Amino acid sequence: LRSSFLAGRHFTTIDELRRAFATWRDEVSNRRRCRANRELSVGDALAEERVAMLPLPSEAFPVALVRAVVARKQPYVLLDTNAYSIPVALVGRALTLRATEERVQVYDGSTLVADHLRLWCRDATSEQREHLEGYAAAKERGHELVGRSRLLGALPSSEPLLARLAEKDVPLGPQVRQLLTLLDLYGDNVMERAITIALERDTPHAASLAGIIERLVKPGRAPAPLPDTGRPEVDELTIKQHNLEDYDAI
């Protein structure tokens, strides 16, 4: 099969493979001379032997592949290098994968939780929209919690600030990201002073803090320096300012 049938062929579906194999079997393989009787072809010998064979059972033998699977960190289970999505709530739970030639199904106990067309390529992904929507929401919550933890660790005074934002029904994710940007630019001392003023004025939004910081920082004073990267070619980089009047002649 590998050298006579598969060599040089490319298939995109299992049905295409079956049709090509049937043609090769009838027109190439079965026309060979039978080794036991050189007067017969392989196809003729098979037809004679089939008379003496027992009939196949009426019920098809179960040939589905069944295995235990666990989605460790992401809502996908793997089969033959291909990934199939599952509900994000089932990440980390022991599940059962059942694969046939046409379908890949995932069960939580006896409950079907995912049903995909089987992929016959390599390193591909089959996804269902409802699985991805849950995954995106979970990742967003995770990023928000990580950012909030960092903010509270660096600025304890930001806890009442976030509480006031929550009372005003302000989405915390974007606010936390903006506050972290201000923290990286101006440092914790300036941020602590700005938060105190913002709480006194009951203006806890990040945009309000940015305006307060502009008034706290003296005119002409640059923001707090960024931390060293450990790469001299980056930390010691100097950008020469050019005279923009040179462009007038272009």
Short mmCIF file of C-alpha atoms in Angstrom, two decimals:
data_model
loop_
_atom_site.label_atom_id
_atom_site.label_comp_id
_atom_site.label_asym_id
_atom_site.label_seq_id
_atom_site.Cartn_x
_atom_site.Cartn_y
_atom_site.Cartn_z
CA LEU A 1 0.00 0.00 0.00
CA ARG A 2 2.68 2.51 0.96
CA SER A 3 4.77 2.16 -2.19
CA SER A 4 2.12 1.21 -4.76
CA PHE A 5 -0.99 3.08 -3.65
CA LEU A 6 -0.11 5.90 -1.24
CA ALA A 7 3.09 7.09 -2.93
CA GLY A 8 2.55 10.39 -4.75
CA ARG A 9 -1.12 10.69 -3.80
CA HIS A 10 -2.83 13.44 -1.80
CA PHE A 11 -6.27 13.23 -0.20
CA THR A 12 -8.42 15.89 1.44
CA THR A 13 -11.30 13.69 2.70
CA ILE A 14 -11.76 10.10 3.82
CA ASP A 15 -14.35 9.55 1.06
CA GLU A 16 -11.81 10.62 -1.56
CA LEU A 17 -9.35 8.12 -0.09
CA ARG A 18 -11.93 5.32 -0.23
CA ARG A 19 -12.83 6.00 -3.87
CA ALA A 20 -9.19 6.08 -4.92
CA PHE A 21 -8.45 2.87 -3.02
CA ALA A 22 -11.41 1.05 -4.62
CA THR A 23 -10.16 2.02 -8.08
CA TRP A 24 -6.60 0.92 -7.26
CA ARG A 25 -7.83 -2.35 -5.73
CA ASP A 26 -9.96 -3.31 -8.76
CA GLU A 27 -7.66 -2.06 -11.52
CA VAL A 28 -4.22 -2.77 -10.04
CA SER A 29 -4.09 -4.98 -6.97
CA ASN A 30 -6.72 -7.59 -7.88
CA ARG A 31 -5.30 -8.02 -11.39
CA ARG A 32 -1.99 -9.38 -10.14
CA ARG A 33 -1.27 -13.09 -10.57
CA CYS A 34 -2.08 -15.21 -7.52
CA ARG A 35 1.12 -16.71 -6.08
CA ALA A 36 -0.59 -20.03 -5.19
CA ASN A 37 -2.12 -20.43 -8.65
CA ARG A 38 -0.53 -18.41 -11.43
CA GLU A 39 -3.50 -19.11 -13.70
CA LEU A 40 -5.76 -17.02 -11.45
CA SER A 41 -5.69 -13.33 -10.66
CA VAL A 42 -5.83 -12.17 -7.04
CA GLY A 43 -9.43 -11.05 -7.64
CA ASP A 44 -10.46 -14.44 -9.07
CA ALA A 45 -8.83 -16.31 -6.18
CA LEU A 46 -10.61 -14.07 -3.68
CA ALA A 47 -13.97 -14.75 -5.36
CA GLU A 48 -13.41 -18.52 -5.08
CA GLU A 49 -12.37 -18.29 -1.42
CA ARG A 50 -15.29 -16.04 -0.50
CA VAL A 51 -17.71 -18.96 -1.09
CA ALA A 52 -16.08 -20.86 1.79
CA MET A 53 -16.01 -17.88 4.16
CA LEU A 54 -18.48 -17.34 6.99
CA PRO A 55 -20.92 -14.46 6.48
CA LEU A 56 -20.34 -11.21 8.35
CA PRO A 57 -22.47 -10.63 11.47
CA SER A 58 -25.65 -8.62 10.99
CA GLU A 59 -24.55 -6.06 13.59
CA ALA A 60 -21.46 -4.06 12.72
CA PHE A 61 -18.54 -4.52 15.09
CA PRO A 62 -17.93 -1.36 17.18
CA VAL A 63 -14.73 0.16 15.85
CA ALA A 64 -14.91 3.65 17.39
CA LEU A 65 -11.80 4.83 19.20
CA VAL A 66 -12.61 5.56 22.86
CA ARG A 67 -10.11 7.10 25.26
CA ALA A 68 -9.98 9.20 28.43
CA VAL A 69 -8.86 12.80 27.89
CA VAL A 70 -8.25 15.90 30.02
CA ALA A 71 -8.00 19.50 28.75
CA ARG A 72 -5.24 20.78 31.03
CA LYS A 73 -5.21 24.58 30.55
CA GLN A 74 -7.14 25.42 27.39
CA PRO A 75 -10.58 24.18 26.29
CA TYR A 76 -9.28 21.77 23.66
CA VAL A 77 -8.74 18.01 23.55
CA LEU A 78 -6.24 16.45 21.14
CA LEU A 79 -6.53 13.55 18.72
CA ASP A 80 -3.82 12.75 16.15
CA THR A 81 -2.23 16.23 16.52
CA ASN A 82 -5.59 17.96 15.88
CA ALA A 83 -7.43 20.02 18.52
CA TYR A 84 -11.19 19.98 19.20
CA SER A 85 -12.88 22.60 21.39
CA ILE A 86 -14.93 21.82 24.50
CA PRO A 87 -16.89 24.06 26.93
CA VAL A 88 -14.46 26.12 29.00
CA ALA A 89 -16.13 24.97 32.25
CA LEU A 90 -14.83 21.44 31.58
CA VAL A 91 -11.13 22.37 31.56
CA GLY A 92 -9.30 20.12 34.02
CA ARG A 93 -12.07 17.53 34.21
CA ALA A 94 -11.70 13.89 33.12
CA LEU A 95 -13.71 13.39 29.91
CA THR A 96 -14.25 10.62 27.37
CA LEU A 97 -13.39 11.06 23.68
CA ARG A 98 -15.12 8.86 21.10
CA ALA A 99 -13.86 9.04 17.51
CA THR A 100 -15.21 7.42 14.36
CA GLU A 101 -14.19 7.99 10.77
CA GLU A 102 -16.71 10.85 10.53
CA ARG A 103 -17.11 12.36 14.01
CA VAL A 104 -15.17 13.24 17.16
CA GLN A 105 -17.42 13.42 20.21
CA VAL A 106 -16.57 14.31 23.80
CA TYR A 107 -18.62 13.13 26.78
CA ASP A 108 -18.78 14.28 30.38
CA GLY A 109 -19.94 11.04 31.92
CA SER A 110 -22.85 10.06 29.69
CA THR A 111 -23.56 13.64 28.54
CA LEU A 112 -22.43 14.69 25.07
CA VAL A 113 -20.64 18.05 25.47
CA ALA A 114 -18.90 18.47 22.08
CA ASP A 115 -19.49 17.04 18.61
CA HIS A 116 -17.10 17.78 15.71
CA LEU A 117 -16.43 16.56 12.20
CA ARG A 118 -13.23 14.55 12.34
CA LEU A 119 -10.16 16.21 10.86
CA TRP A 120 -7.85 14.08 8.75
CA CYS A 121 -5.09 16.66 8.28
CA ARG A 122 -2.44 17.50 10.89
CA ASP A 123 -2.08 20.31 13.46
CA ALA A 124 -5.53 21.74 12.67
CA THR A 125 -8.24 23.02 15.02
CA SER A 126 -12.00 22.47 15.05
CA GLU A 127 -13.85 25.07 17.12
CA GLN A 128 -17.44 25.77 18.07
CA ARG A 129 -18.48 29.38 18.67
CA GLU A 130 -20.16 28.79 22.03
CA HIS A 131 -16.97 27.19 23.36
CA LEU A 132 -14.81 30.13 22.25
CA GLU A 133 -17.15 32.76 23.68
CA GLY A 134 -16.85 31.20 27.11
CA TYR A 135 -13.07 30.90 26.72
CA ALA A 136 -12.65 34.56 25.72
CA ALA A 137 -14.70 35.70 28.71
CA ALA A 138 -12.69 33.51 31.08
CA LYS A 139 -9.37 34.80 29.72
CA GLU A 140 -10.55 38.40 30.07
CA ARG A 141 -11.52 37.79 33.70
CA GLY A 142 -8.14 36.18 34.32
CA HIS A 143 -6.20 39.11 32.85
CA GLU A 144 -8.31 41.56 34.83
CA LEU A 145 -7.62 39.73 38.11
CA VAL A 146 -3.87 39.61 37.44
CA GLY A 147 -3.77 43.34 36.69
CA ARG A 148 -5.87 44.18 39.75
CA SER A 149 -3.58 42.10 41.97
CA ARG A 150 -0.52 43.95 40.70
CA LEU A 151 -2.20 47.33 41.17
CA LEU A 152 -3.26 46.58 44.75
CA GLY A 153 0.21 45.26 45.58
CA ALA A 154 1.93 48.43 44.39
CA LEU A 155 -0.77 50.91 45.49
CA PRO A 156 -2.78 49.84 48.56
CA SER A 157 -4.74 53.10 48.30
CA SER A 158 -6.14 51.91 44.97
CA GLU A 159 -8.49 49.50 46.79
CA PRO A 160 -10.99 52.21 47.83
CA LEU A 161 -10.53 53.77 44.38
CA LEU A 162 -11.62 50.52 42.70
CA ALA A 163 -14.48 50.22 45.17
CA ARG A 164 -15.77 53.66 44.18
CA LEU A 165 -15.52 52.71 40.48
CA ALA A 166 -17.52 49.55 41.16
CA GLU A 167 -20.19 51.57 42.98
CA LYS A 168 -20.48 53.75 39.88
CA ASP A 169 -20.86 50.61 37.67
CA VAL A 170 -17.68 51.43 35.77
CA PRO A 171 -16.04 48.41 34.03
CA LEU A 172 -12.88 47.74 36.02
CA GLY A 173 -10.80 46.03 33.32
CA PRO A 174 -10.06 49.11 31.19
CA GLN A 175 -9.63 51.29 34.29
CA VAL A 176 -7.07 48.89 35.80
CA ARG A 177 -5.07 48.84 32.56
CA GLN A 178 -4.99 52.65 32.40
CA LEU A 179 -4.01 52.92 36.07
CA LEU A 180 -1.15 50.46 35.55
CA THR A 181 0.09 52.54 32.63
CA LEU A 182 0.10 55.65 34.83
CA LEU A 183 1.90 53.71 37.56
CA ASP A 184 4.64 52.63 35.14
CA LEU A 185 5.07 56.21 33.90
CA TYR A 186 5.01 58.20 37.14
CA GLY A 187 5.78 55.77 39.96
CA ASP A 188 3.93 54.93 43.16
CA ASN A 189 4.60 58.18 45.07
CA VAL A 190 2.90 60.41 42.50
CA MET A 191 0.11 57.87 42.06
CA GLU A 192 -0.60 57.71 45.81
CA ARG A 193 -0.95 61.50 45.96
CA ALA A 194 -3.18 61.55 42.89
CA ILE A 195 -5.42 58.79 44.29
CA THR A 196 -5.85 60.69 47.56
CA ILE A 197 -6.96 63.81 45.69
CA ALA A 198 -9.26 61.83 43.38
CA LEU A 199 -10.99 60.16 46.33
CA GLU A 200 -11.50 63.52 48.04
CA ARG A 201 -13.11 64.87 44.86
CA ASP A 202 -15.03 61.65 44.21
CA THR A 203 -13.54 61.42 40.71
CA PRO A 204 -12.01 57.92 40.73
CA HIS A 205 -11.71 57.47 36.96
CA ALA A 206 -8.27 56.87 35.45
CA ALA A 207 -8.74 59.88 33.17
CA SER A 208 -9.28 62.07 36.23
CA LEU A 209 -6.08 60.74 37.82
CA ALA A 210 -4.17 61.52 34.63
CA GLY A 211 -5.34 65.15 34.83
CA ILE A 212 -4.42 65.38 38.52
CA ILE A 213 -0.96 63.97 37.82
CA GLU A 214 -0.37 66.55 35.09
CA ARG A 215 -0.91 69.29 37.67
CA LEU A 216 1.21 67.54 40.30
CA VAL A 217 4.18 67.03 38.04
CA LYS A 218 6.14 70.23 37.50
CA PRO A 219 6.11 71.67 33.96
CA GLY A 220 8.99 70.32 31.93
CA ARG A 221 9.59 67.41 34.27
CA ALA A 222 9.81 64.10 32.46
CA PRO A 223 7.90 61.06 33.66
CA ALA A 224 9.64 58.59 35.92
CA PRO A 225 12.28 56.62 33.97
CA LEU A 226 11.37 53.19 32.79
CA PRO A 227 13.17 50.26 34.49
CA ASP A 228 16.36 48.91 32.93
CA THR A 229 15.90 46.09 30.47
CA GLY A 230 19.32 44.58 31.15
CA ARG A 231 20.29 45.21 27.51
CA PRO A 232 22.88 48.02 27.21
CA GLU A 233 22.11 48.59 23.53
CA VAL A 234 18.53 49.48 24.58
CA ASP A 235 19.09 51.18 27.96
CA GLU A 236 21.87 53.45 26.61
CA LEU A 237 20.15 54.24 23.33
CA THR A 238 20.13 57.95 22.47
CA ILE A 239 17.85 59.32 19.78
CA LYS A 240 19.17 62.45 18.08
CA GLN A 241 16.54 65.10 17.44
CA HIS A 242 16.66 66.39 13.87
CA ASN A 243 15.66 69.81 12.63
CA LEU A 244 12.24 69.37 11.02
CA GLU A 245 12.88 72.37 8.75
CA ASP A 246 14.99 70.03 6.58
CA TYR A 247 11.74 68.50 5.35
CA ASP A 248 10.55 71.86 3.96
CA ALA A 249 12.96 71.48 1.07
CA ILE A 250 11.50 68.13 0.01
#
